[in-house]
Amino acid sequence: MYELIQISKINDFLFCPYSIYIHAIYENFNTDLYHEKYQKQGKISHDNVDSQKYSSSKNILQGQPIYSQKYKLIGKFDIYDKKNKYLIERKYKVSKIHVGYIYQLYAEMLCLCEMGYEVKKMFIHSLSQNQRYEIDLPTREQKQMFKDLIDSIWGFDPHQFKSPDNPIKCTKCIYNVLCDKYVDSS
């Protein structure tokens, strides 16, 4: 069987590698058990894209599946503007541009390019603030760092994971009530 990494898991892995393991265990459970306000808002904000109701323009592709054989990635992008060749990832609220957001865009861009599309610009769009942040296309070094990250995801062994590097993250993790590695930072 050909195994793939879901693009949406890259940000989770950067937050805490163990969270992907926990997510895999509980992903078929009712998300009300562990999703909090921000995850629920994120799901709602993607509904228009996933149902392709964001735009009726023929130049706007929305919520389409993407794949990369080279990087063994699979997922969906939010918006691709065929005319301008813009890739746009929507988030409910952006208080900071996290590296996970950037790597998610890199993954989507690399998939699109491998599928024959050109990406000239990339953006993170904050829905609640109606603000768009341009993200630079990756340099050769950044592509290598991305590849190294993908390799570390493939090489991750949850049985070897001891405890989180940053216990404060545990208190912010949506899986902390389900996690056997949870560290209370109080």
mmCIF file of C-alpha atoms in Angstrom:
data_model
loop_
_atom_site.group_PDB
_atom_site.id
_atom_site.type_symbol
_atom_site.label_atom_id
_atom_site.label_comp_id
_atom_site.label_asym_id
_atom_site.label_seq_id
_atom_site.Cartn_x
_atom_site.Cartn_y
_atom_site.Cartn_z
ATOM 1 C CA MET A 1 0.000 0.000 0.000
ATOM 2 C CA TYR A 2 1.251 3.472 -0.892
ATOM 3 C CA GLU A 3 1.182 5.622 2.238
ATOM 4 C CA LEU A 4 0.601 9.376 2.128
ATOM 5 C CA ILE A 5 0.799 12.291 4.544
ATOM 6 C CA GLN A 6 -2.265 14.494 4.789
ATOM 7 C CA ILE A 7 -1.230 18.099 4.245
ATOM 8 C CA SER A 8 -3.450 19.196 7.128
ATOM 9 C CA LYS A 9 -1.292 17.120 9.522
ATOM 10 C CA ILE A 10 1.900 19.109 8.860
ATOM 11 C CA ASN A 11 0.892 21.985 11.148
ATOM 12 C CA ASP A 12 -0.192 19.480 13.822
ATOM 13 C CA PHE A 13 3.174 17.729 13.647
ATOM 14 C CA LEU A 14 5.026 21.029 14.093
ATOM 15 C CA PHE A 15 2.868 21.874 17.104
ATOM 16 C CA CYS A 16 3.480 18.466 18.675
ATOM 17 C CA PRO A 17 4.577 15.348 16.790
ATOM 18 C CA TYR A 18 2.570 13.135 19.124
ATOM 19 C CA SER A 19 -0.659 14.960 18.246
ATOM 20 C CA ILE A 20 -0.739 13.210 14.847
ATOM 21 C CA TYR A 21 -0.699 9.861 16.617
ATOM 22 C CA ILE A 22 -3.514 10.946 18.952
ATOM 23 C CA HIS A 23 -5.463 12.382 16.021
ATOM 24 C CA ALA A 24 -5.158 9.106 14.095
ATOM 25 C CA ILE A 25 -6.584 7.204 17.049
ATOM 26 C CA TYR A 26 -9.542 9.542 17.572
ATOM 27 C CA GLU A 27 -10.285 10.825 14.057
ATOM 28 C CA ASN A 28 -13.317 8.550 13.658
ATOM 29 C CA PHE A 29 -14.769 9.700 16.985
ATOM 30 C CA ASN A 30 -17.185 12.597 17.341
ATOM 31 C CA THR A 31 -15.015 15.735 17.216
ATOM 32 C CA ASP A 32 -17.179 17.332 19.929
ATOM 33 C CA LEU A 33 -15.100 15.215 22.328
ATOM 34 C CA TYR A 34 -11.949 17.224 21.628
ATOM 35 C CA HIS A 35 -12.513 20.095 19.169
ATOM 36 C CA GLU A 36 -12.599 23.483 20.771
ATOM 37 C CA LYS A 37 -13.856 26.870 19.589
ATOM 38 C CA TYR A 38 -11.025 27.531 17.113
ATOM 39 C CA GLN A 39 -11.232 24.133 15.434
ATOM 40 C CA LYS A 40 -15.017 24.481 15.107
ATOM 41 C CA GLN A 41 -14.646 27.964 13.589
ATOM 42 C CA GLY A 42 -12.019 26.636 11.184
ATOM 43 C CA LYS A 43 -14.326 23.880 10.013
ATOM 44 C CA ILE A 44 -17.162 26.343 9.436
ATOM 45 C CA SER A 45 -14.860 28.701 7.522
ATOM 46 C CA HIS A 46 -13.874 25.875 5.161
ATOM 47 C CA ASP A 47 -17.461 24.846 4.441
ATOM 48 C CA ASN A 48 -17.906 27.435 1.640
ATOM 49 C CA VAL A 49 -14.704 26.317 -0.052
ATOM 50 C CA ASP A 50 -15.372 22.602 0.412
ATOM 51 C CA SER A 51 -18.879 22.983 -1.019
ATOM 52 C CA GLN A 52 -17.463 25.225 -3.778
ATOM 53 C CA LYS A 53 -19.700 28.160 -2.829
ATOM 54 C CA TYR A 54 -16.879 30.669 -2.341
ATOM 55 C CA SER A 55 -17.009 31.898 -5.948
ATOM 56 C CA SER A 56 -18.787 31.075 -9.187
ATOM 57 C CA SER A 57 -15.916 32.406 -11.329
ATOM 58 C CA LYS A 58 -14.455 29.839 -13.728
ATOM 59 C CA ASN A 59 -10.978 31.176 -12.818
ATOM 60 C CA ILE A 60 -11.343 30.213 -9.154
ATOM 61 C CA LEU A 61 -10.736 26.596 -8.167
ATOM 62 C CA GLN A 62 -11.845 25.800 -4.638
ATOM 63 C CA GLY A 63 -11.483 22.873 -2.305
ATOM 64 C CA GLN A 64 -9.946 20.622 -4.928
ATOM 65 C CA PRO A 65 -7.981 17.486 -4.042
ATOM 66 C CA ILE A 66 -4.227 17.620 -4.661
ATOM 67 C CA TYR A 67 -1.465 15.053 -4.576
ATOM 68 C CA SER A 68 2.311 14.834 -4.791
ATOM 69 C CA GLN A 69 4.002 11.574 -5.662
ATOM 70 C CA LYS A 70 7.439 13.077 -4.978
ATOM 71 C CA TYR A 71 6.620 14.174 -1.420
ATOM 72 C CA LYS A 72 3.917 11.531 -0.751
ATOM 73 C CA LEU A 73 1.353 14.201 0.144
ATOM 74 C CA ILE A 74 -2.391 14.392 -0.263
ATOM 75 C CA GLY A 75 -4.926 17.019 0.656
ATOM 76 C CA LYS A 76 -7.018 19.891 -0.613
ATOM 77 C CA PHE A 77 -6.227 23.508 -1.251
ATOM 78 C CA ASP A 78 -8.647 26.254 -0.300
ATOM 79 C CA ILE A 79 -8.476 28.581 -3.318
ATOM 80 C CA TYR A 80 -6.416 28.676 -6.498
ATOM 81 C CA ASP A 81 -6.880 31.630 -8.841
ATOM 82 C CA LYS A 82 -6.063 30.238 -12.299
ATOM 83 C CA LYS A 83 -5.933 33.676 -13.922
ATOM 84 C CA ASN A 84 -3.452 35.242 -11.488
ATOM 85 C CA LYS A 85 -1.909 31.918 -10.394
ATOM 86 C CA TYR A 86 -2.483 32.698 -6.717
ATOM 87 C CA LEU A 87 -2.774 30.058 -4.013
ATOM 88 C CA ILE A 88 -4.801 31.180 -0.991
ATOM 89 C CA GLU A 89 -5.112 29.346 2.315
ATOM 90 C CA ARG A 90 -7.966 30.596 4.494
ATOM 91 C CA LYS A 91 -7.819 30.639 8.286
ATOM 92 C CA TYR A 92 -10.556 31.863 10.583
ATOM 93 C CA LYS A 93 -8.307 34.198 12.562
ATOM 94 C CA VAL A 94 -4.603 34.845 12.087
ATOM 95 C CA SER A 95 -2.868 36.336 15.100
ATOM 96 C CA LYS A 96 0.553 35.164 13.926
ATOM 97 C CA ILE A 97 1.898 33.538 10.772
ATOM 98 C CA HIS A 98 2.967 30.164 12.145
ATOM 99 C CA VAL A 99 5.581 28.111 10.322
ATOM 100 C CA GLY A 100 2.951 25.382 10.021
ATOM 101 C CA TYR A 101 0.779 27.719 7.930
ATOM 102 C CA ILE A 102 3.737 28.399 5.660
ATOM 103 C CA TYR A 103 4.614 24.718 5.293
ATOM 104 C CA GLN A 104 0.971 23.941 4.543
ATOM 105 C CA LEU A 105 1.131 26.432 1.657
ATOM 106 C CA TYR A 106 4.456 24.957 0.498
ATOM 107 C CA ALA A 107 2.858 21.496 0.441
ATOM 108 C CA GLU A 108 -0.138 22.743 -1.528
ATOM 109 C CA MET A 109 2.104 24.651 -3.946
ATOM 110 C CA LEU A 110 4.386 21.665 -4.515
ATOM 111 C CA CYS A 111 1.375 19.435 -5.186
ATOM 112 C CA LEU A 112 -0.131 21.951 -7.600
ATOM 113 C CA CYS A 113 3.175 22.379 -9.447
ATOM 114 C CA GLU A 114 3.611 18.621 -9.735
ATOM 115 C CA MET A 115 0.071 18.481 -11.132
ATOM 116 C CA GLY A 116 0.970 21.031 -13.838
ATOM 117 C CA TYR A 117 -0.220 24.299 -12.290
ATOM 118 C CA GLU A 118 1.941 27.367 -11.821
ATOM 119 C CA VAL A 119 1.906 29.307 -8.546
ATOM 120 C CA LYS A 120 3.163 32.888 -8.730
ATOM 121 C CA LYS A 121 2.009 34.091 -5.307
ATOM 122 C CA MET A 122 0.755 32.549 -2.084
ATOM 123 C CA PHE A 123 -1.406 34.073 0.620
ATOM 124 C CA ILE A 124 -2.811 33.338 4.056
ATOM 125 C CA HIS A 125 -6.213 34.989 4.367
ATOM 126 C CA SER A 126 -7.684 35.761 7.789
ATOM 127 C CA LEU A 127 -11.460 35.570 7.450
ATOM 128 C CA SER A 128 -12.416 37.281 10.715
ATOM 129 C CA GLN A 129 -10.056 40.180 10.032
ATOM 130 C CA ASN A 130 -10.529 40.141 6.247
ATOM 131 C CA GLN A 131 -6.786 40.513 5.894
ATOM 132 C CA ARG A 132 -4.450 38.804 3.459
ATOM 133 C CA TYR A 133 -0.782 38.060 4.141
ATOM 134 C CA GLU A 134 1.545 37.300 1.250
ATOM 135 C CA ILE A 135 3.900 34.378 1.820
ATOM 136 C CA ASP A 136 7.089 34.260 -0.239
ATOM 137 C CA LEU A 137 7.589 31.323 -2.552
ATOM 138 C CA PRO A 138 10.087 28.880 -1.021
ATOM 139 C CA THR A 139 13.779 29.181 -1.782
ATOM 140 C CA ARG A 140 15.843 26.074 -2.517
ATOM 141 C CA GLU A 141 16.916 25.981 1.152
ATOM 142 C CA GLN A 142 13.319 26.285 2.346
ATOM 143 C CA LYS A 143 12.267 23.442 0.038
ATOM 144 C CA GLN A 144 15.037 21.317 1.578
ATOM 145 C CA MET A 145 13.857 22.220 5.094
ATOM 146 C CA PHE A 146 10.342 21.237 4.033
ATOM 147 C CA LYS A 147 11.612 17.898 2.677
ATOM 148 C CA ASP A 148 13.506 17.314 5.936
ATOM 149 C CA LEU A 149 10.276 17.952 7.847
ATOM 150 C CA ILE A 150 8.394 15.448 5.687
ATOM 151 C CA ASP A 151 11.177 12.914 6.292
ATOM 152 C CA SER A 152 10.906 13.487 10.055
ATOM 153 C CA ILE A 153 7.144 12.906 9.893
ATOM 154 C CA TRP A 154 7.780 9.593 8.120
ATOM 155 C CA GLY A 155 10.437 8.700 10.683
ATOM 156 C CA PHE A 156 8.425 9.632 13.775
ATOM 157 C CA ASP A 157 7.936 6.780 16.246
ATOM 158 C CA PRO A 158 5.202 7.596 18.800
ATOM 159 C CA HIS A 159 6.492 4.840 21.084
ATOM 160 C CA GLN A 160 9.828 6.679 21.409
ATOM 161 C CA PHE A 161 8.196 10.046 22.211
ATOM 162 C CA LYS A 162 8.903 10.903 25.839
ATOM 163 C CA SER A 163 7.201 14.224 26.634
ATOM 164 C CA PRO A 164 6.547 17.531 24.930
ATOM 165 C CA ASP A 165 9.402 20.015 24.535
ATOM 166 C CA ASN A 166 7.130 22.801 25.738
ATOM 167 C CA PRO A 167 4.614 21.834 28.456
ATOM 168 C CA ILE A 168 2.720 25.107 27.876
ATOM 169 C CA LYS A 169 1.733 23.718 24.469
ATOM 170 C CA CYS A 170 0.030 20.827 26.261
ATOM 171 C CA THR A 171 -2.451 23.201 27.865
ATOM 172 C CA LYS A 172 -3.300 24.598 24.413
ATOM 173 C CA CYS A 173 -3.490 21.236 22.672
ATOM 174 C CA ILE A 174 -6.970 20.090 21.664
ATOM 175 C CA TYR A 175 -5.967 16.509 22.437
ATOM 176 C CA ASN A 176 -4.688 17.081 26.000
ATOM 177 C CA VAL A 177 -7.677 15.356 27.586
ATOM 178 C CA LEU A 178 -6.978 12.317 25.399
ATOM 179 C CA CYS A 179 -3.183 12.305 25.579
ATOM 180 C CA ASP A 180 -1.142 9.973 27.772
ATOM 181 C CA LYS A 181 1.873 12.313 27.412
ATOM 182 C CA TYR A 182 0.034 15.389 28.725
ATOM 183 C CA VAL A 183 2.137 17.590 30.981
ATOM 184 C CA ASP A 184 0.298 20.094 33.178
ATOM 185 C CA SER A 185 2.226 23.368 33.038
ATOM 186 C CA SER A 186 0.491 24.961 36.037
#
